[in-house]
Short mmCIF file of C-alpha atoms in Angstrom, two decimals:
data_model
loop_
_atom_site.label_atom_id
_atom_site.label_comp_id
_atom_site.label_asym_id
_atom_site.label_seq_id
_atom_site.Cartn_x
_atom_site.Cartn_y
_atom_site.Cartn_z
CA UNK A 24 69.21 -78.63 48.94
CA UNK A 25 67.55 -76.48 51.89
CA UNK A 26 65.83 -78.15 54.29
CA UNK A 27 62.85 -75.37 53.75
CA UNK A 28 61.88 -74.98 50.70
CA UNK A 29 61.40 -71.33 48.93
CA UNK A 30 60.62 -70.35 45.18
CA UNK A 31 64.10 -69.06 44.15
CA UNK A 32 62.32 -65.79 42.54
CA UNK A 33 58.93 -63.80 43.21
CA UNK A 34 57.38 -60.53 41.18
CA UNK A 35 54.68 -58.13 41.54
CA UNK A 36 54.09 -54.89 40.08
CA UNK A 37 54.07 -51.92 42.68
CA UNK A 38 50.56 -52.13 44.67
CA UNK A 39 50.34 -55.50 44.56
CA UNK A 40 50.35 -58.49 46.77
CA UNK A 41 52.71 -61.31 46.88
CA UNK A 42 52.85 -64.22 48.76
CA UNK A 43 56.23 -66.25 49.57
CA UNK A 44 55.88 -69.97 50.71
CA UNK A 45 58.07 -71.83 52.98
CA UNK A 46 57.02 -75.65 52.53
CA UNK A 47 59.02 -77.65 56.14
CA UNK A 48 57.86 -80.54 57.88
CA UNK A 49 56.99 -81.85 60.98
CA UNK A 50 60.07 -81.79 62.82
CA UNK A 51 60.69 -77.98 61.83
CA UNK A 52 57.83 -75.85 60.78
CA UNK A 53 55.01 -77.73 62.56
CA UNK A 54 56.00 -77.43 65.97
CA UNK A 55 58.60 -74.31 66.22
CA UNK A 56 58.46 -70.36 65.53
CA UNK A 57 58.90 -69.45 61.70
CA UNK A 58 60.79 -66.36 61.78
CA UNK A 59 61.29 -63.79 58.34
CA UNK A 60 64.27 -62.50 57.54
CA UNK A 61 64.64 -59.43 54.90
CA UNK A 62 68.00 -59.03 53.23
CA UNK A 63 68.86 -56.11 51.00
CA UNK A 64 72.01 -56.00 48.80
CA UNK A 65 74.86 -55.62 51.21
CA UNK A 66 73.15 -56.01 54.09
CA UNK A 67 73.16 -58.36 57.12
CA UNK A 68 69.63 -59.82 57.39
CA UNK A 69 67.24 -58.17 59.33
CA UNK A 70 63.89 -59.59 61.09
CA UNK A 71 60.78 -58.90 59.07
CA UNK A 72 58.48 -61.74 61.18
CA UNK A 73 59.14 -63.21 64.83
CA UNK A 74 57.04 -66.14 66.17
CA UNK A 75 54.89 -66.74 62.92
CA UNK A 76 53.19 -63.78 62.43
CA UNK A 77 54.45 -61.07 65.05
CA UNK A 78 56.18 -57.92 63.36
CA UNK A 79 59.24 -56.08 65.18
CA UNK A 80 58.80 -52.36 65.96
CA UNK A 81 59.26 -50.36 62.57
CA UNK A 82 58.38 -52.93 60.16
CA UNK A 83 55.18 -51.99 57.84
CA UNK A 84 51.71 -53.57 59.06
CA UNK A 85 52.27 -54.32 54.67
CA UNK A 86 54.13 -57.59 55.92
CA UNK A 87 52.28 -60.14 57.63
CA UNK A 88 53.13 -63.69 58.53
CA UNK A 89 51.41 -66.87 58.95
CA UNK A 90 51.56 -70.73 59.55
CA UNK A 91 49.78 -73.85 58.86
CA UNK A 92 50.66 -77.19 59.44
CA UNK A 93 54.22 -78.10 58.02
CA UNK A 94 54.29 -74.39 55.81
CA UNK A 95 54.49 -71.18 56.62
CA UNK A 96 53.89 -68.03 54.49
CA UNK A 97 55.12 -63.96 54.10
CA UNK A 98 52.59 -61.62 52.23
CA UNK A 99 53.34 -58.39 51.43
CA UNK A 100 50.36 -56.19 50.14
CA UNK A 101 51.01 -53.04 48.22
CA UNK A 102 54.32 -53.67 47.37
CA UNK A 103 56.81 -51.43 46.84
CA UNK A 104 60.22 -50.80 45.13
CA UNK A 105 62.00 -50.77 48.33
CA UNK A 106 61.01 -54.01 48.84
CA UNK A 107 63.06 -55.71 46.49
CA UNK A 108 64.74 -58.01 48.65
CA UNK A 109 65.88 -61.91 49.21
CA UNK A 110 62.90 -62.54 51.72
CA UNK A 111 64.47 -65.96 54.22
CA UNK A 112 62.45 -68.54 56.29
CA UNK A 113 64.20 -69.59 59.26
CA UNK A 114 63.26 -72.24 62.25
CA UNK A 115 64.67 -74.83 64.61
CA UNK A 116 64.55 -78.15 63.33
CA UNK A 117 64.27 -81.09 66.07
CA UNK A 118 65.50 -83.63 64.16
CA UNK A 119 68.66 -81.74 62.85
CA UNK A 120 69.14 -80.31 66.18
CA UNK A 121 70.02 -77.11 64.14
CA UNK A 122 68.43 -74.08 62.41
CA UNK A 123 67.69 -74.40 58.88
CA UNK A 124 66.46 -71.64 56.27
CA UNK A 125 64.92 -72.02 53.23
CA UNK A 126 67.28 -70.77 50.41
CA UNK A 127 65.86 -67.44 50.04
CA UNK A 128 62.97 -65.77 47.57
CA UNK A 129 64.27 -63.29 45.43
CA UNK A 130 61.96 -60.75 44.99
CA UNK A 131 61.36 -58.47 41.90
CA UNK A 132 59.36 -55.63 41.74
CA UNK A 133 58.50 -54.90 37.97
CA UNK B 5 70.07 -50.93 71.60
CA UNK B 6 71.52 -54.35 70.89
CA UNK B 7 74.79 -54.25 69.18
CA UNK B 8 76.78 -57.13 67.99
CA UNK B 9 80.11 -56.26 66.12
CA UNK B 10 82.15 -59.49 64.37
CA UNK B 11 85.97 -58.82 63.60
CA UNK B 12 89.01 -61.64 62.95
CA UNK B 13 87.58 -62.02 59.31
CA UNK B 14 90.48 -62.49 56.70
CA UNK B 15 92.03 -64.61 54.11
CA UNK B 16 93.80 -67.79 54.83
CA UNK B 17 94.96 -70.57 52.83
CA UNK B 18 93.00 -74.46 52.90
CA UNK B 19 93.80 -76.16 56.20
CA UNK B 20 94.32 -73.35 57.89
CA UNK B 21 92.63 -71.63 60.86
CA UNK B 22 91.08 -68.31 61.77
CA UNK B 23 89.21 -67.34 65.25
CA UNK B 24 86.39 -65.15 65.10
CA UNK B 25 85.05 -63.03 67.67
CA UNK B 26 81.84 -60.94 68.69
CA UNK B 27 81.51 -58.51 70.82
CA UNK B 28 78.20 -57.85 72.13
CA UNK B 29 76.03 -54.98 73.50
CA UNK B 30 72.85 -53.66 74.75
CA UNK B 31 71.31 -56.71 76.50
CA UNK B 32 72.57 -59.64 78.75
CA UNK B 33 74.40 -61.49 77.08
CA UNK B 34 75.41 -64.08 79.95
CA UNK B 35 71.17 -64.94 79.95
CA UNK B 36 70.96 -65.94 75.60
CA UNK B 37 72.38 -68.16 73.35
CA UNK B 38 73.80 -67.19 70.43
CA UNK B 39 74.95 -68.45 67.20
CA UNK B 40 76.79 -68.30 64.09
CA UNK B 41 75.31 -68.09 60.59
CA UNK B 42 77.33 -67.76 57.44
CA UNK B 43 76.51 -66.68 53.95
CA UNK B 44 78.63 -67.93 50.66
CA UNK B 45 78.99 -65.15 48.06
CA UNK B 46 76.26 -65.23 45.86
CA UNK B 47 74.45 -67.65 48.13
CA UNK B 48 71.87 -68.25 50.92
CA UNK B 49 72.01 -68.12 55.11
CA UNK B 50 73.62 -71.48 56.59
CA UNK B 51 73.18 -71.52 60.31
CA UNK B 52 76.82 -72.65 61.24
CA UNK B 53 76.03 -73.29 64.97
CA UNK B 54 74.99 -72.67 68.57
CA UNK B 55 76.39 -72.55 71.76
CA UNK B 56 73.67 -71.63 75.19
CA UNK B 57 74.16 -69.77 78.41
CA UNK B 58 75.33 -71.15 81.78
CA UNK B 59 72.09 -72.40 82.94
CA UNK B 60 71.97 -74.84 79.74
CA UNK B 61 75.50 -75.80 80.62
CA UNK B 62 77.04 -73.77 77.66
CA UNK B 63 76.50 -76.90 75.48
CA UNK B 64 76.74 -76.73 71.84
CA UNK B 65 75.22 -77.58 68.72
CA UNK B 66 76.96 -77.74 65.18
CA UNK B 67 75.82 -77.99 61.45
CA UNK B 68 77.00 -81.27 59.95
CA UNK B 69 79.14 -79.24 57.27
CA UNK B 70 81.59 -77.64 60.47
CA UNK B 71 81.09 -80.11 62.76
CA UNK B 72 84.39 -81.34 64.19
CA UNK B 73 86.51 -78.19 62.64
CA UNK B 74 84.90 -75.04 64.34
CA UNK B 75 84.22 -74.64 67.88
CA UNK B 76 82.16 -71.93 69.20
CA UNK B 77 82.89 -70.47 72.62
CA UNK B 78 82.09 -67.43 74.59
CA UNK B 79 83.39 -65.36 77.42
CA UNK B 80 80.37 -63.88 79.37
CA UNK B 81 82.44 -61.82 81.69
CA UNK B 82 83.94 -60.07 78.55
CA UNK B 83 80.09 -60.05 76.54
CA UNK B 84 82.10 -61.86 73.69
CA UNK B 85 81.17 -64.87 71.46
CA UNK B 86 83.97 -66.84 69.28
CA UNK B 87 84.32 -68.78 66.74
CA UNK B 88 87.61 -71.13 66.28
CA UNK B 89 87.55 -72.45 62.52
CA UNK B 90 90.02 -74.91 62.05
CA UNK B 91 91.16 -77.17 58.81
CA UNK B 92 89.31 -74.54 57.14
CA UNK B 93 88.36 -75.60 53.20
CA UNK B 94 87.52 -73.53 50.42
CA UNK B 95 84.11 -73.83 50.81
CA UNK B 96 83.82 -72.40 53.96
CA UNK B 97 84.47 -69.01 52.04
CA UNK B 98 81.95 -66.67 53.41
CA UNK B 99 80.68 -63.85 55.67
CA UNK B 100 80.20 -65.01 59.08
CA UNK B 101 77.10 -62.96 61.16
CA UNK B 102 76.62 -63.34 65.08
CA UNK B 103 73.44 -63.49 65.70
CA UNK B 104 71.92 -63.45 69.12
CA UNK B 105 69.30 -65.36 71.22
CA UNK B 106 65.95 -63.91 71.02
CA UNK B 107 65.98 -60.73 73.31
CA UNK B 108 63.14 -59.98 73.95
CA UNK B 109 61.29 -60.85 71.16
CA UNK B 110 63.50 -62.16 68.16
CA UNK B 111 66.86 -62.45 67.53
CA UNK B 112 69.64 -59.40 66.28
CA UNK B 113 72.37 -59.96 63.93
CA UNK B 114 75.92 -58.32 63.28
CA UNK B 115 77.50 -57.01 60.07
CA UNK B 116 79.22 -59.66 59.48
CA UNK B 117 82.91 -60.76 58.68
CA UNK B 118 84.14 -61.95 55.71
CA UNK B 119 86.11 -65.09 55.53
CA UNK B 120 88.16 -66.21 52.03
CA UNK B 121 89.75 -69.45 51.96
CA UNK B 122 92.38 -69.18 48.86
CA UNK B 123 95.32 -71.01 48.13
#
């Protein structure tokens, strides 16, 4: 059981928008820096969302990131087959003393 | 361009040990901390621990699930991270990424190296 929690799965047709949820608490989410993580089959995990909402250089103004309270949230507007993905929250917990990640959305795109 | 490249992955049998290492490029390493994150087959990113630079006294942090058996080190002269993994059990089966303090702004992983842990 992840300390974040993430829908297992996620679809969307190709144009859409989807929106994955990352549900923490106080002693994670509220008070740290949600990053995104994008994994592709085979793939180490790459950074699809810094500090909350920030994109690194090369990723598609399609993703965008936000936070509120004790959740965060990825949405990704006019999706795309490329984007099939697991899609990973990560932050620092303070009570853990540790960095948790929710256990991962698998996205579909139909 | 950041690099980080793992290597020491392999099999080895339950109670057994294996060090991992990470060599690291493109920033300063001695200024970050760094960690390890693994990944079962099949299943989702555990963050496996943390150790930070000089200035924070090198101290480490551990996930519950290693704590005690692994020991992460790092040799800033030689830009290289480590991980010692001892009284290893078969659930500790994985690929193991370094992953880097945030340079600049967010963090860089490697390709990762696969661990098996088979009698």
């Amino acid at each position: 059981q992840s300390v974040l929690t993430q829908a297992p799965s996620a679809s969307g047709t190709p144009g859409q928008r989807v929106i994955i949820s990352c549900s923490g608490s106080s002693s994670n989410i509220e008070w740290n820096d949600v990053y995104w993580y994008q994994q592709l089959p085979g793939t180490a995990p790459k950074v699809l969302i810094y500090r909350n909402k920030w994109r690194p250089p090369g990723v598609p103004d399609r993703f965008s990131g936000s936070k509120s309270g004790t959740s965060a949230s990825l949405a990704i507007s006019g999706l795309r087959s490329e984007d099939e993905a697991v899609y990973y929250c990560a932050v620092w917990d303070d009570s853990l003393s540790g960095r948790v990640f929710g256990g991962g959305t698998k996205l579909t795109v139909l | 361009e950041v690099q980080l490249v793992e290597s020491g992955g392999g099999s080895v049998q339950p109670g057994g040990s294996l060090r991992l290492s990470c060599a690291a490029s493109g920033f300063t390493f001695s200024d970050h901390y760094m960690d390890w994150v693994r990944q079962a087959p099949g299943k989702g990113l555990e963050w496996v621990g943390r150790i930070r630079n000089k200035v924070n006294s090198h101290s480490t942090e551990y996930a519950a699930s290693v704590k005690g058996r692994f020991t992460i080190s790092r040799d800033d002269s030689k830009n290289s991270l480590y991980l010692q993994m001892d009284g290893l059990k078969t659930e500790d089966s994985a690929v193991y990424y370094c992953v880097s303090g945030i340079v600049g702004d967010f963090d860089y992983w490697g390709q990762g190296t696969l661990v098996t842990v088979s009698s």
